[in-house]
């Protein structure tokens, strides 16, 4: 059987992962890790509240939690955002697309952003992911190494789910795809 890694980016990605976990739970009589199904997950988001997975309607089925443990969650934070924007020449991977510092002033000062969420701002989602790309690669590499040890084969399929309207998911989907290129 093939190996699968499902990566959920942003709030929409998290909702898709929760719905999928509920389907697995229902299909396999309450077993989230059925024998012969080689699948792993990674939920990447900038929203601290979404990453807590406290919404019972979203993260529970028949009274049972389908939340992820720490291995399958990657918080991408807006910590010290001003430093990156105001010193973009020090961060060569940001300079080509970041734009002028003046355009970032309102974003940096937005209280919603300082609490960690990308606030439906695609470029901010991209910046947040860029600052966590190394951690993303490390987590994915660990999952790949573990999954390819299954007895049925070494084939691996990545599934990336995200909203495209703006924010963490839409800002990080392209970068996540490029991060997976060396692994594939």
XYZ file of C-alpha atoms in Angstrom:
184
model
C 0.000 0.000 0.000
C 1.170 3.537 -0.714
C 2.301 5.972 1.950
C 0.499 9.281 2.289
C 1.279 12.529 4.063
C -1.564 15.026 4.237
C -0.427 18.578 4.940
C -3.028 21.116 6.048
C -1.991 24.751 5.690
C -3.864 27.460 7.583
C -7.360 27.402 9.000
C -8.986 25.770 5.990
C -6.251 23.131 5.872
C -6.902 22.398 9.546
C -10.643 22.017 8.956
C -10.000 19.608 6.080
C -7.642 17.538 8.244
C -10.215 17.392 11.049
C -12.930 16.263 8.625
C -10.632 13.621 7.138
C -9.686 12.297 10.578
C -13.393 11.988 11.389
C -13.919 9.959 8.206
C -11.044 7.625 9.111
C -12.484 7.231 12.611
C -15.930 6.354 11.257
C -14.728 4.068 8.467
C -12.393 2.068 10.709
C -14.676 1.757 13.747
C -12.915 4.280 15.943
C -9.362 3.409 14.934
C -7.373 6.469 13.769
C -4.347 4.325 12.878
C -5.766 1.213 11.193
C -3.399 -1.570 10.230
C -2.334 -1.407 6.596
C -3.122 2.304 6.229
C 0.162 4.192 6.032
C -0.743 7.824 6.512
C 0.600 10.733 8.493
C -0.410 14.372 8.875
C 1.064 17.815 9.419
C -1.097 20.778 10.407
C 0.678 24.119 9.791
C -0.949 27.343 10.970
C -0.214 30.792 12.350
C -3.356 30.977 14.485
C -2.628 29.994 18.072
C -6.318 29.525 18.814
C -6.867 27.218 15.825
C -3.805 25.154 16.724
C -5.239 24.466 20.179
C -7.917 22.405 18.403
C -10.441 23.243 21.143
C -13.511 23.373 18.872
C -15.404 20.244 19.911
C -17.636 20.343 16.808
C -14.572 20.323 14.585
C -12.198 18.014 16.451
C -14.476 15.398 18.012
C -16.563 12.584 16.583
C -18.887 10.451 18.683
C -17.373 11.886 21.854
C -13.804 11.031 20.817
C -11.083 13.550 20.006
C -9.369 13.406 16.613
C -6.815 16.084 17.568
C -3.178 15.783 16.572
C -0.256 15.404 18.928
C 2.763 17.738 18.792
C 4.508 15.675 16.122
C 1.792 16.603 13.646
C 1.450 20.306 14.417
C 3.686 23.161 13.287
C 2.919 26.631 14.650
C 4.372 29.382 12.478
C 4.632 32.552 14.500
C 4.771 36.256 13.711
C 7.496 36.742 16.302
C 9.711 39.750 15.624
C 8.075 40.464 12.272
C 9.399 44.053 12.228
C 12.990 42.812 12.305
C 12.491 40.769 9.144
C 10.690 43.526 7.282
C 13.001 46.361 8.292
C 16.169 44.346 7.674
C 15.060 42.407 4.601
C 18.502 42.735 2.976
C 19.875 40.426 5.682
C 17.319 37.793 4.677
C 18.035 37.131 1.009
C 15.159 34.665 0.676
C 12.694 37.445 1.581
C 14.027 40.416 -0.371
C 12.676 39.575 -3.861
C 9.007 39.548 -2.875
C 8.740 41.390 0.445
C 8.338 44.904 -1.000
C 8.795 48.196 0.803
C 8.877 48.459 4.581
C 6.295 51.276 4.525
C 3.619 48.944 3.151
C 4.165 46.600 6.095
C 3.671 49.217 8.841
C -0.084 48.660 9.210
C 0.357 44.894 9.065
C 3.050 44.857 11.740
C 0.955 47.077 14.022
C -2.279 45.084 13.555
C -3.209 43.484 16.928
C -4.598 40.433 15.128
C -1.178 39.847 13.575
C 0.738 40.304 16.809
C -1.342 37.484 18.296
C -0.022 35.165 15.603
C -2.603 34.889 12.818
C -1.932 35.957 9.226
C -5.267 37.792 9.156
C -6.219 36.860 5.583
C -3.033 38.468 4.267
C -1.410 36.188 1.688
C 1.991 37.892 1.723
C 2.108 37.666 5.503
C 1.259 33.965 5.324
C 4.192 33.561 2.949
C 6.527 35.439 5.290
C 5.444 33.372 8.291
C 5.997 30.130 6.407
C 9.400 31.288 5.101
C 10.554 31.842 8.671
C 9.521 28.302 9.598
C 10.526 26.478 6.412
C 13.488 24.718 8.031
C 11.279 23.342 10.812
C 8.695 22.304 8.214
C 11.373 20.419 6.254
C 12.634 18.710 9.407
C 9.143 17.559 10.409
C 8.314 16.324 6.907
C 11.652 14.507 6.575
C 10.988 12.686 9.849
C 7.546 11.636 8.677
C 8.927 10.457 5.322
C 11.627 8.397 7.031
C 9.079 6.747 9.290
C 6.489 6.041 6.585
C 8.907 4.566 4.076
C 9.740 1.819 6.578
C 6.360 0.156 6.057
C 6.465 -3.418 4.727
C 4.335 -2.776 1.649
C 6.487 -0.329 -0.227
C 8.321 2.918 -0.405
C 5.961 4.893 -2.657
C 4.930 8.198 -1.102
C 2.230 10.698 -2.037
C 1.957 14.194 -0.580
C -1.464 15.830 -0.333
C -1.491 19.560 0.420
C -4.786 21.206 1.405
C -5.246 24.932 1.935
C -7.646 27.775 1.358
C -6.631 30.178 -1.385
C -8.577 33.294 -0.368
C -5.716 34.847 1.628
C -3.809 34.190 4.832
C -1.579 31.389 6.045
C -2.789 28.704 3.643
C -2.685 30.708 0.430
C 0.571 32.401 1.406
C 2.369 29.186 2.234
C 1.051 26.705 -0.342
C 3.641 27.521 -3.018
C 6.550 27.583 -0.560
C 5.413 24.292 0.960
C 5.358 22.744 -2.520
C 8.893 23.932 -3.200
C 10.026 22.598 0.181
C 8.717 19.159 -0.786
C 10.596 19.102 -4.114
C 13.901 17.717 -2.728
C 12.002 15.080 -0.755
C 10.014 13.836 -3.721
